[in-house]
Coordinates of C-alpha atoms in Angstrom, one line a residue:
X1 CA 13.4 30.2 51.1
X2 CA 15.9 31.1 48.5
X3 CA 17.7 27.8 49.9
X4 CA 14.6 25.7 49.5
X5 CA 14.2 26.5 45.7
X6 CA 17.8 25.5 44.9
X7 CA 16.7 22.1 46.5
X8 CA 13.7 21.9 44.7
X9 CA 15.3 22.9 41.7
X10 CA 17.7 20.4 41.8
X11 CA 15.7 17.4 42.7
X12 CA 13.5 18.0 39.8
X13 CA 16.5 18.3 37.9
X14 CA 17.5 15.1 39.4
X15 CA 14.4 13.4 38.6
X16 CA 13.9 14.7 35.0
X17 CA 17.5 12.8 34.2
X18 CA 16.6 9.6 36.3
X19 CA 16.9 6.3 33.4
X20 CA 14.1 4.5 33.1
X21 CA 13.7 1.0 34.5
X22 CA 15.5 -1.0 32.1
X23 CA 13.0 -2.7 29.4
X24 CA 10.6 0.3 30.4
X25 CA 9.5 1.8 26.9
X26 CA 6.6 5.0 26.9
X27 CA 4.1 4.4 23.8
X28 CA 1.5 5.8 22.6
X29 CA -1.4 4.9 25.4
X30 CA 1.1 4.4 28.6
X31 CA 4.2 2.8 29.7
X32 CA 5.2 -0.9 28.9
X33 CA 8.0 -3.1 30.4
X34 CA 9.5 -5.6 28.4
X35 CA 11.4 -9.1 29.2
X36 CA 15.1 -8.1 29.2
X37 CA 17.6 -10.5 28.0
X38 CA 21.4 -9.9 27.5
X39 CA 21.2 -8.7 24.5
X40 CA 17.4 -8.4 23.6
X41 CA 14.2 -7.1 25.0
X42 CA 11.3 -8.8 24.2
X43 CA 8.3 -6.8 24.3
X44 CA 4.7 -8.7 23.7
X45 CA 0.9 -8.0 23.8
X46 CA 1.2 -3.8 23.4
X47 CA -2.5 -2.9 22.1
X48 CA -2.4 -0.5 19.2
X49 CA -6.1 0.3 18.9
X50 CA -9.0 0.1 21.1
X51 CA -10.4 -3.5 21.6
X52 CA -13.0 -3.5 18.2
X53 CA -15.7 -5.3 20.5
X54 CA -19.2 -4.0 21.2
X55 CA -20.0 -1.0 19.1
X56 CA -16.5 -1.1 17.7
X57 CA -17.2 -4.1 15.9
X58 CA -16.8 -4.3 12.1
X59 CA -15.5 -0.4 12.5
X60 CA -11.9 0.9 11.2
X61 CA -9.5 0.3 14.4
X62 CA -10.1 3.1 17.0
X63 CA -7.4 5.3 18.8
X64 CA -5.3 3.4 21.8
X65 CA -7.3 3.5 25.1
X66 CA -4.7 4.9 27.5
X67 CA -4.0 2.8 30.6
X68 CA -2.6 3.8 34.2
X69 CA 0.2 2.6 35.7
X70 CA 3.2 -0.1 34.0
X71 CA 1.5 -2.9 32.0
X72 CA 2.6 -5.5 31.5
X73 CA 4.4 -6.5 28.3
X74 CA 5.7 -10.1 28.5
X75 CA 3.3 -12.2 27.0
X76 CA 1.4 -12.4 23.7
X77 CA -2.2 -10.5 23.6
X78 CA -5.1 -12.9 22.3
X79 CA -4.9 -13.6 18.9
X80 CA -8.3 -13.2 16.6
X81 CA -11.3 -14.7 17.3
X82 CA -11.4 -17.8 15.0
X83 CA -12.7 -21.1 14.8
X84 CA -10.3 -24.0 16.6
X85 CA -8.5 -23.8 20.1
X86 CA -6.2 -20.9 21.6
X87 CA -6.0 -17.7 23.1
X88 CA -8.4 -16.0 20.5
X89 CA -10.9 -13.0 21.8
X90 CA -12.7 -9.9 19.7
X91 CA -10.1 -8.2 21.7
X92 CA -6.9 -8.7 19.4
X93 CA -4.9 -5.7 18.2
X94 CA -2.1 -6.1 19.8
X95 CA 1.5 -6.5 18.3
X96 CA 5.0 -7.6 19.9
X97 CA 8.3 -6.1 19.6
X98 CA 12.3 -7.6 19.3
X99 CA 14.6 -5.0 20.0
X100 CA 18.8 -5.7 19.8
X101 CA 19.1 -2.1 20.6
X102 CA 20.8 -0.9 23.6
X103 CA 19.4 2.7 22.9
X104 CA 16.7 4.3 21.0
X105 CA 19.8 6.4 19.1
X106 CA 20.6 3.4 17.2
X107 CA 18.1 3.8 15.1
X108 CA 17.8 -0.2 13.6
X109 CA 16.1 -1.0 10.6
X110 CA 12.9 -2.8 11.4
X111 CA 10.8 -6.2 10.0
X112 CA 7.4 -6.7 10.6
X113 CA 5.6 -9.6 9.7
X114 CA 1.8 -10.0 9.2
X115 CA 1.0 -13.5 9.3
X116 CA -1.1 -16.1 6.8
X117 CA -3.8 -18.7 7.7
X118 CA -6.4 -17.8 4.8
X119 CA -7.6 -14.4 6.4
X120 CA -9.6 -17.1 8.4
X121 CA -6.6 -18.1 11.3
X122 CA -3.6 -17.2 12.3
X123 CA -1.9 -14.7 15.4
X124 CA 1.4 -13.6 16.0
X125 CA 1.7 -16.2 19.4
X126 CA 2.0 -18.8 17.3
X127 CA 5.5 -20.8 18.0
X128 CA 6.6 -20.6 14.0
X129 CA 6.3 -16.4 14.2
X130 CA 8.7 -16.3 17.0
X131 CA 11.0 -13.2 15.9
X132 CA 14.0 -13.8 18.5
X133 CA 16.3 -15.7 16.6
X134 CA 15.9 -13.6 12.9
X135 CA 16.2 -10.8 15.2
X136 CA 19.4 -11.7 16.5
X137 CA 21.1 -13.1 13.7
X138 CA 20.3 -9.7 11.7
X139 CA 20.5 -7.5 14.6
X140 CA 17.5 -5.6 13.9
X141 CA 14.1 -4.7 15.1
X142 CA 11.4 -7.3 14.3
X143 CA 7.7 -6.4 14.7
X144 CA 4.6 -8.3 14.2
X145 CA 0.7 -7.5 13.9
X146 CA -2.4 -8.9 14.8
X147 CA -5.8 -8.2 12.5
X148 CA -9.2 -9.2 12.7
X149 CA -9.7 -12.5 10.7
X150 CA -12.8 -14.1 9.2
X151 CA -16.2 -12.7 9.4
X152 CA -15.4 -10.3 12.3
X153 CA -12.2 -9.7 10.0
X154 CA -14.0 -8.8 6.1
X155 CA -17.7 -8.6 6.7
X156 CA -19.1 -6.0 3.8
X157 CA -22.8 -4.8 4.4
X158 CA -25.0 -2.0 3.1
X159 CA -25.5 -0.8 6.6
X160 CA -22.2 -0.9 7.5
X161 CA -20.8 1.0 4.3
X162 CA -23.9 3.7 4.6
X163 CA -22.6 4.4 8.0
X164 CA -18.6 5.2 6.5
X165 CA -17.6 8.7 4.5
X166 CA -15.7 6.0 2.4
X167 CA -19.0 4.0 1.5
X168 CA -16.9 0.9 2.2
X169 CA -16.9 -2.0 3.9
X170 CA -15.8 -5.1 4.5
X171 CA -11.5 -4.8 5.3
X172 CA -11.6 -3.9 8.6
X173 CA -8.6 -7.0 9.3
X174 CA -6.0 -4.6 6.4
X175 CA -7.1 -1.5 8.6
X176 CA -5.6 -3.9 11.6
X177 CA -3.0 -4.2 9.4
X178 CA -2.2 -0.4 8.4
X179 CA -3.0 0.7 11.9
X180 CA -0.4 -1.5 13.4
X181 CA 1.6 0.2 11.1
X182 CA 0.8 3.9 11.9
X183 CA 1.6 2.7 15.6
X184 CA 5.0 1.5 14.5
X185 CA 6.0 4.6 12.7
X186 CA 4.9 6.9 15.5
X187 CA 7.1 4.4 18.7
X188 CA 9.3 2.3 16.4
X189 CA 12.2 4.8 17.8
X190 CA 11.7 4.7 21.4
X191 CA 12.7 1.0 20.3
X192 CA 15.9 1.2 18.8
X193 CA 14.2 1.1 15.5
X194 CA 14.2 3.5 12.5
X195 CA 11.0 4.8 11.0
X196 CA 12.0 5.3 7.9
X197 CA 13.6 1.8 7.7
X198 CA 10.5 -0.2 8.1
X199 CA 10.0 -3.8 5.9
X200 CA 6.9 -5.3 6.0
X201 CA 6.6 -9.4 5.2
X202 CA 4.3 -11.9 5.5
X203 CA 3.5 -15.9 4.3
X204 CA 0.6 -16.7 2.1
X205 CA -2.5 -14.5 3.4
X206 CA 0.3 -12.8 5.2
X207 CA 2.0 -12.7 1.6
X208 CA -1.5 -11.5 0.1
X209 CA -1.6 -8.3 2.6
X210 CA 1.6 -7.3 2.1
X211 CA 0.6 -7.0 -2.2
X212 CA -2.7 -5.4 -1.2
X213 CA -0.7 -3.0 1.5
X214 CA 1.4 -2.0 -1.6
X215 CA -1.2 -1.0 -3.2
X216 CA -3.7 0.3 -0.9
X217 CA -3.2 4.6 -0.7
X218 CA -4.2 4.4 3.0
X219 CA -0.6 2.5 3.6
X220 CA 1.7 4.9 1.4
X221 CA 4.6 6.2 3.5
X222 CA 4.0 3.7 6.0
X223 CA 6.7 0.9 4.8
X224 CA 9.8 1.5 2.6
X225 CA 10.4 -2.3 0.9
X226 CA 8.0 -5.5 1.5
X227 CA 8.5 -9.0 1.3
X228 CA 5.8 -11.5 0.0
X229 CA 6.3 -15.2 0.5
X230 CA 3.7 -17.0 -1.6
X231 CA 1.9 -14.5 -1.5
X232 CA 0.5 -11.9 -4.5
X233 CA -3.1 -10.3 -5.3
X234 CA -3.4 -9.8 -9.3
X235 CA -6.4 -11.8 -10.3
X236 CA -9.3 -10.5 -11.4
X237 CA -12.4 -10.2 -8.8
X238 CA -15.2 -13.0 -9.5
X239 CA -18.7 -13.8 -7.9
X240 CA -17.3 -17.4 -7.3
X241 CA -14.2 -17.5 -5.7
X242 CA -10.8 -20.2 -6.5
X243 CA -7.2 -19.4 -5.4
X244 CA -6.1 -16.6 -7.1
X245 CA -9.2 -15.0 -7.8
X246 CA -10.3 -14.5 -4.6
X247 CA -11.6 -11.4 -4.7
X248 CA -15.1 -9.9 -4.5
X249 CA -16.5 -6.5 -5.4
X250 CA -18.5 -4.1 -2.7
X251 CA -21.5 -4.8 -4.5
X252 CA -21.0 -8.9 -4.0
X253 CA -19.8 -9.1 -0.2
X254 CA -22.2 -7.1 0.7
X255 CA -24.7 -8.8 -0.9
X256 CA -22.8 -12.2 1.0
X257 CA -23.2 -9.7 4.0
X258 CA -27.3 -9.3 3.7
X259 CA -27.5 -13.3 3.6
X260 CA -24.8 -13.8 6.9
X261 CA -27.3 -11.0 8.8
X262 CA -30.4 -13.1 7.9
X263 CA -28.6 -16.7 8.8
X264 CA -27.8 -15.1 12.2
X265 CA -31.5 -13.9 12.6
X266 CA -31.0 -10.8 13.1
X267 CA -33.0 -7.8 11.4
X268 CA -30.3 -4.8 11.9
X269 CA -26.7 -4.1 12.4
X270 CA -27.7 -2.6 15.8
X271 CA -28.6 -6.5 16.6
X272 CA -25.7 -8.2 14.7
X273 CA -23.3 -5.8 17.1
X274 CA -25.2 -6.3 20.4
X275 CA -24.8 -10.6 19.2
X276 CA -22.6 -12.3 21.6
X277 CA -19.4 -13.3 19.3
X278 CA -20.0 -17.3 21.0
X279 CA -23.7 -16.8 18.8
X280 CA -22.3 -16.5 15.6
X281 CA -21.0 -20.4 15.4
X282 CA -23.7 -21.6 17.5
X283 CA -25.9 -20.4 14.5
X284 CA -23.8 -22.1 12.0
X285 CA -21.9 -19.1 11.3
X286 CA -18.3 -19.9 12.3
X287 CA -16.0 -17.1 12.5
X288 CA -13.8 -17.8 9.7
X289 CA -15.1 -17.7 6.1
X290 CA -13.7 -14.3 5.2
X291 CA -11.6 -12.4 2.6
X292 CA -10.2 -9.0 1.4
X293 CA -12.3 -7.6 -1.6
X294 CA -12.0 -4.8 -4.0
X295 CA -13.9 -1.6 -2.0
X296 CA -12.4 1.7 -3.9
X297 CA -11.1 2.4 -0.5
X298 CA -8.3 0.4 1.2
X299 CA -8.3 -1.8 -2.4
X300 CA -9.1 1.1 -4.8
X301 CA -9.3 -1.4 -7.9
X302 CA -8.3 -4.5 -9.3
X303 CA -4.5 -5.2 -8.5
X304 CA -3.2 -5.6 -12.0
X305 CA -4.9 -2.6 -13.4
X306 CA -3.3 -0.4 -10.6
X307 CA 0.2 -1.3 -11.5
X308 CA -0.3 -1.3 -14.8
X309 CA -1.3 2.5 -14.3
X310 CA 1.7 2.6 -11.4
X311 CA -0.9 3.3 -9.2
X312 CA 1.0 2.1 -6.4
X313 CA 3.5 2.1 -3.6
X314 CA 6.2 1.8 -5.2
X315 CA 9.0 0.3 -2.7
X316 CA 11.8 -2.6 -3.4
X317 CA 10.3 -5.6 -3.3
X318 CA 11.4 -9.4 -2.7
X319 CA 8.6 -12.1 -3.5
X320 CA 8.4 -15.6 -4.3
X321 CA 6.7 -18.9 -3.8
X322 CA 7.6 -22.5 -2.8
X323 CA 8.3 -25.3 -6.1
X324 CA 5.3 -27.6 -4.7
X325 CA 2.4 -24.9 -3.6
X326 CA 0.0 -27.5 -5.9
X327 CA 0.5 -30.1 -2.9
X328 CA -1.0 -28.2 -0.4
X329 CA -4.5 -27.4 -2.3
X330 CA -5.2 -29.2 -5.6
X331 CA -5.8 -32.2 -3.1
X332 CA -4.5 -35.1 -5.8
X333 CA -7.6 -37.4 -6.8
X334 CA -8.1 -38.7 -10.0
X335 CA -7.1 -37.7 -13.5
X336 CA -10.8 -37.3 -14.3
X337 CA -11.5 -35.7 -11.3
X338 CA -8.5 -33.3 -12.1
X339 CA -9.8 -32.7 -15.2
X340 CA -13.4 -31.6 -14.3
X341 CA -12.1 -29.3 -11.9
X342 CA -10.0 -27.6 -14.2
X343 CA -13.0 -27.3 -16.7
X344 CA -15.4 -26.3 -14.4
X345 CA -13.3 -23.4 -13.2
X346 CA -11.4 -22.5 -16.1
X347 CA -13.9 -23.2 -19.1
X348 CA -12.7 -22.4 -22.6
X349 CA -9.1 -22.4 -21.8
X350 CA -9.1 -25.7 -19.8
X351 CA -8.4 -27.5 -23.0
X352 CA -5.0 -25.1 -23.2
X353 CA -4.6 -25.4 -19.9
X354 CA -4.1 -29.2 -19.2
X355 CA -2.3 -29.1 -22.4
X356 CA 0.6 -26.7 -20.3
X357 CA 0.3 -28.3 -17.5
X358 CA -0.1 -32.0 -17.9
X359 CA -1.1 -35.2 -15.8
X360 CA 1.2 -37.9 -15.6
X361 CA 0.0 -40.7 -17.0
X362 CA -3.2 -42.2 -14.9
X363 CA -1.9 -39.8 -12.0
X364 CA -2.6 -35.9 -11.0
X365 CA 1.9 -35.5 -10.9
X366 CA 3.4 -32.4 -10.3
X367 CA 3.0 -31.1 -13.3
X368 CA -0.7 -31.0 -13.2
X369 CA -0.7 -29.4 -9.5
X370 CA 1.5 -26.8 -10.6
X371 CA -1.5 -25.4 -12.3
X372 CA -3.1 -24.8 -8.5
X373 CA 0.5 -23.6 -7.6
X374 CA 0.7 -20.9 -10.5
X375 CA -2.8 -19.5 -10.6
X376 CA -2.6 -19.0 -6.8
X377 CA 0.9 -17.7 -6.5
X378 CA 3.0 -18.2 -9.8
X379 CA 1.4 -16.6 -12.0
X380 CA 0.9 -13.9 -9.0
X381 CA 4.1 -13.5 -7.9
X382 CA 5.2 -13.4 -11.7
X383 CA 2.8 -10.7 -13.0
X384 CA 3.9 -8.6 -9.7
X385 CA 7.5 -8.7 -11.0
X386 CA 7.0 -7.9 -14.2
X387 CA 4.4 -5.2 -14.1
X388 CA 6.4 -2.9 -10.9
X389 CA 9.7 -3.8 -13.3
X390 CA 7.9 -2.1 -16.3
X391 CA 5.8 0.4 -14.1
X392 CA 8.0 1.4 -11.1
X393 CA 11.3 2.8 -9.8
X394 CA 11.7 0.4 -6.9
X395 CA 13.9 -3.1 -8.0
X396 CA 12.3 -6.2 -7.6
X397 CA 14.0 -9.4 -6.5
X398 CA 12.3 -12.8 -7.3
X399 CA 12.4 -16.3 -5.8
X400 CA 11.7 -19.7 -5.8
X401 CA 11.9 -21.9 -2.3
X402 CA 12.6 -25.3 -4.0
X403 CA 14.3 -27.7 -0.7
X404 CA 13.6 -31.0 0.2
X405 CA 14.8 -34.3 -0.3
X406 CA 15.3 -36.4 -3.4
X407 CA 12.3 -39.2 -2.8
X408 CA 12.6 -42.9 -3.4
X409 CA 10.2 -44.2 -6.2
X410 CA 8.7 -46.3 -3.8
X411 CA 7.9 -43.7 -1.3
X412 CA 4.6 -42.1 -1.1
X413 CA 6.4 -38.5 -1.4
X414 CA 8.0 -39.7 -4.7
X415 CA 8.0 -36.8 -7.0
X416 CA 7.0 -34.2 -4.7
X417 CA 8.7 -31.0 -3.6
X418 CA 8.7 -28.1 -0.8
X419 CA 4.4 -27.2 0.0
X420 CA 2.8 -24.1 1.2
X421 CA 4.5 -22.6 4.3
X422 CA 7.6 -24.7 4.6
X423 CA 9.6 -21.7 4.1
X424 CA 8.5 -20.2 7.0
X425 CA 11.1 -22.2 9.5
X426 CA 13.9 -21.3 6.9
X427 CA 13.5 -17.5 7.2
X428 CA 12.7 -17.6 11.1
X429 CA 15.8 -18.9 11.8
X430 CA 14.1 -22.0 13.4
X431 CA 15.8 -25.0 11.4
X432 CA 18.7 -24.9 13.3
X433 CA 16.7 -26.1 16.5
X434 CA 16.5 -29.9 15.2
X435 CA 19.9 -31.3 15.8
X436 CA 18.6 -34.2 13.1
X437 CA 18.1 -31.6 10.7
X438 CA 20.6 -32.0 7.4
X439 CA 22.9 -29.6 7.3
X440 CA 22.0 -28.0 3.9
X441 CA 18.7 -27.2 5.3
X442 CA 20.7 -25.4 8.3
X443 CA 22.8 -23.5 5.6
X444 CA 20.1 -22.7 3.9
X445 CA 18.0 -21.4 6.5
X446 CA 21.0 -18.9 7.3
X447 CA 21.7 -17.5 3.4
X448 CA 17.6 -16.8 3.8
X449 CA 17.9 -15.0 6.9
X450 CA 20.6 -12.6 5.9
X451 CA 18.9 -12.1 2.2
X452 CA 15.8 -11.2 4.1
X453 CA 18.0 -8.6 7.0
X454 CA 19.8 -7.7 4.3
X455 CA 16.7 -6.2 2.2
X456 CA 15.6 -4.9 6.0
X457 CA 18.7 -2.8 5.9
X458 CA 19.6 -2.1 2.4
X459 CA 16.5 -2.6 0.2
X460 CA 18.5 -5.6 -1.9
X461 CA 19.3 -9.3 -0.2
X462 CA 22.7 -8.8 -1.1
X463 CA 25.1 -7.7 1.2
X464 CA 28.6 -7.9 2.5
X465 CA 28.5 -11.8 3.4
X466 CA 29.8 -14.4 1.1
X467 CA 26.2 -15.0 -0.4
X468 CA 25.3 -16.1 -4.0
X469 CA 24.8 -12.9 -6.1
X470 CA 21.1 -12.2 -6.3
X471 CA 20.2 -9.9 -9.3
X472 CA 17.3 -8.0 -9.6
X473 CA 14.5 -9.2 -12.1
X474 CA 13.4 -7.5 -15.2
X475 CA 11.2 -8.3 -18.3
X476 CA 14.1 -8.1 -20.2
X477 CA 16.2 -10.4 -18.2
X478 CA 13.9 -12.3 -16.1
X479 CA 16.1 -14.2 -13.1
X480 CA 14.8 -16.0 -10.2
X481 CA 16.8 -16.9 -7.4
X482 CA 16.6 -20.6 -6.9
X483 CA 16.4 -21.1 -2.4
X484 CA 17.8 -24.1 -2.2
X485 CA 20.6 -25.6 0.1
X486 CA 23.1 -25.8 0.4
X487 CA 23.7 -23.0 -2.1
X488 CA 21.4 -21.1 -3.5
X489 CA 21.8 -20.2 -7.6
X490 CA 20.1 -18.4 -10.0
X491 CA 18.0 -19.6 -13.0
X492 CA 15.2 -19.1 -15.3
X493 CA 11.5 -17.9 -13.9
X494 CA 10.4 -22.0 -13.5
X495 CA 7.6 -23.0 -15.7
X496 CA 7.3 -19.3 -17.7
X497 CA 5.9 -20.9 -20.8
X498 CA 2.9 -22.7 -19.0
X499 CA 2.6 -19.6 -17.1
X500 CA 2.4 -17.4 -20.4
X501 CA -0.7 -19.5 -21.2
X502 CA -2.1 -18.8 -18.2
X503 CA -1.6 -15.2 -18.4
X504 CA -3.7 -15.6 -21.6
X505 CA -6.8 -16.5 -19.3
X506 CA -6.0 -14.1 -16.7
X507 CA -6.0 -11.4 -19.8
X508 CA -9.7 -13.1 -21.0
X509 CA -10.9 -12.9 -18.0
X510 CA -10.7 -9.0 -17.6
X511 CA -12.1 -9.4 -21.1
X512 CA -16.1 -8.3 -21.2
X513 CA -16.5 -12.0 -22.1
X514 CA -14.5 -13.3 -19.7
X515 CA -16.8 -10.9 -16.5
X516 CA -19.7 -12.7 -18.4
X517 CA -18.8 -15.9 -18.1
X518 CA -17.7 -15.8 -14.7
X519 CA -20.9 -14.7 -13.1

């Protein structure tokens, strides 16, 4: 007997200290098992919350239904349901994982992005978010999130924020967001990846989430730096919506909320959850259409008025935008069309307005669209700088993504520069893959990957490679680092004077006037 025990004893013992299958990670739900390459493992499609279908719709993500057995983690989870082809189900929060690390003891600091496409689009399986190569070159951890986009993303309702302790409604795709984040903080480790190392970033709406994450109490502790490419959330909340006041109170998405309920014929939430999703666009309802809005819960306030109270995360931040944003959404036209558009939206200031940011001649130039440009992510990403530089602790590192080529006058892309989202290939290490492409755009593409691995690991882009010094911006000396190739530089904030004017209608518009005249 006493023989038996020892052997007992020992194969337990045996057992306990048996390695896991290699690229075999235990989370939070079960066991996953990765795609193992030489010197990466590649984990994809781990859910992090409970599929927010049925019941669970337009509800704060749910715990992690556990699972028996190994599943399978090589391949990307369905991305959000949206409008357009894909892989896109109600069944989306998932998130994937690059992991250098050879052991969990190495303890890596980590990158997660969060992607754009207008709170409306986008998922992590898209080709242009694949982590692999940043990954490698910075030998970290990356990470990235799926959320709820569109109206099964942001729908606000009465009913739905009488049935929350918060009395909210209407951000369920941020909870995605934050809950993706809680996941990574409790397994990030088990990864390789430190906890306490964690950098969010993200592109456009990608960019927007990561300003409203740092400002959002339910996210505090859950990130220590953030990254915002064209991104920025500072403008004041309006009935109407334009780029960079795209915000909405409670009171006014739910209102929008009552009218979607009634265009989809139903009479009760109980109906609007029991709705197949495919209803929704049959009925002229298409699943995109949605946005983030001020609900004193995940958003407590208007973003400006937070920092300017330091009511904030307050972590190192690097954030910037691209030299031809205005290309990508002022849509040209004419000068008078131009014109109207700018009166229409901006009223008593247009006339101050055109005057900083003039047409060129009988054409809508670059000047004009850098109005779009600034009131969208300019003047954003500007009042973000100087407001944590004046409020916070953390430093702040500015940019300006300014690459492309020098067009002939005779070419139809005379006199334009780098649009919305071309910075994404440059930072994803992804440039290098065309063989045609010019080699300052290669060079370029590398300086942005170690600035950005370099804030990963250190909290400032610069770091012990032979990289342009990139100092951190103040109101009292206000530099922006100029991304351009093959050598970056550092310069003046671009276009601060035209900006300062439109700071003057941002300022009305908080103004009891200013709500007046924007209902």
């Amino acid at each position: 007997m006493k023989r038996i025990a020892v052997l007992v004893a020992a194969m337990a013992m045996a057992l306990s200290c048996a390695k896991a299958p290699e690229g075999q990670v235990k989370v939070t739900g079960g066991l996953v098992q990765g795609t193992v390459l030489e010197d990466m493992t590649i984990y994809k499609g781990i859910p992090f919350a409970a599929p927010p279908v049925g019941d669970l719709r337009w509800k704060a993500p749910q715990p992690v239904e556990a699972w028996d057995g190994v599943k399978d983690a090589t391949q990307f989870g369905p991305g959000p349901l949206q409008g357009g082809r894909g892989n896109h189900s109600e069944d989306c929060l998932y998130l994937n994982v690059w992991t250098p690390a050879k052991s969990p003891k190495e303890k890596l600091p980590v990158l997660v992005w969060i992607y754009g496409g207008g709170f409306a689009g986008g998922d992590t399986a898209d080709p242009s978010y694949d982590c692999e190569a940043l990954a490698r070159q910075g030998g970290i951890v990356l990470a990235s999130i799926n959320y709820r986009v569109g109206k099964f993303g942001f729908l606000a309702h009465p009913e739905l924020s009488a049935e929350n302790a918060s009395g909210a409604s209407g951000n369920w795709g941020l909870m995605d967001q934050i809950a993706g984040l809680e996941w990574i903080q409790k397994n990030i480790e088990k990864f390789g990846g430190d906890p306490s190392k964690v950098t969010i970033f993200g592109e456009s709406a990608g960019g927007i989430s990561v300003s409203m994450l740092c400002a959002s109490p339910l996210a505090k502790g859950l990130f220590s730096g953030a990254i915002s490419q064209s991104g920025g959330s500072f403008g004041p909340a309006r009935p109407t919506t334009y780029p960079g006041e795209n915000m909405k109170t409670l009171a006014d998405a739910e209102a929008d909320g009552v009218e979607i309920m009634k265009a989809a014929g139903a009479s009760s939430l109980a109906e609007m959850r029991a709705m197949d999703a495919s209803k929704f666009e049959s009925r002229g309802l298409t699943p995109g259409g949605g946005w983030p809005i001020v609900d004193g819960y995940v958003i407590p306030d208007d973003q400006f008025v937070l920092y300017e109270k330091g009511q904030y995360n307050d972590v190192p931040v690097l954030i910037g935008y691209n030299s031809d944003e205005g290309a990508s959404f002022s849509g040209g036209g004419t000068v008078e069309a131009h014109k109207a558009s700018v009166e229409l939206r901006y009223g008593p200031y247009a006339e101050a307005l055109l005057a900083a940011y003039p047409v060129d001649g009988d054409k809508v130039g670059k000047t004009a669209r850098d109005l779009m440009r600034d009131a969208a992510f300019g003047w954003q990403t500007w009042s973000w700088a100087r407001l944590q530089s004046r409020t916070g602790k953390s430093k702040v590192f500015l940019y300006y993504f300014d690459q492309h080529p020098e067009y002939p006058e005779d070419s139809p892309r005379y006199g334009y520069a780098s649009p919305h989202g071309q910075d994404v290939a440059y930072v994803f290490q992804h440039i290098g893959e065309n063989a045609a492409q010019p080699e300052s755009d290669k060079a370029l593409s590398e300086i942005m990957g170690l600035y950005w691995t370099n804030f990963a690991k250190y909290g400032n882009p610069n770091g012990p490679q032979d990289l342009p010094e990139w100092p951190a911006f103040t109101e009292d000396d206000p530099k922006s680092m100029y991304l351009t190739g093959p050598r970056p530089f550092v310069g003046e904030v671009p276009g601060q004077a035209a900006m300062e004017v439109l700071d003057g209608y941002f300022q009305w518009r908080r103004s009891d006037e200013g709500k007046a005249w924007a209902k």
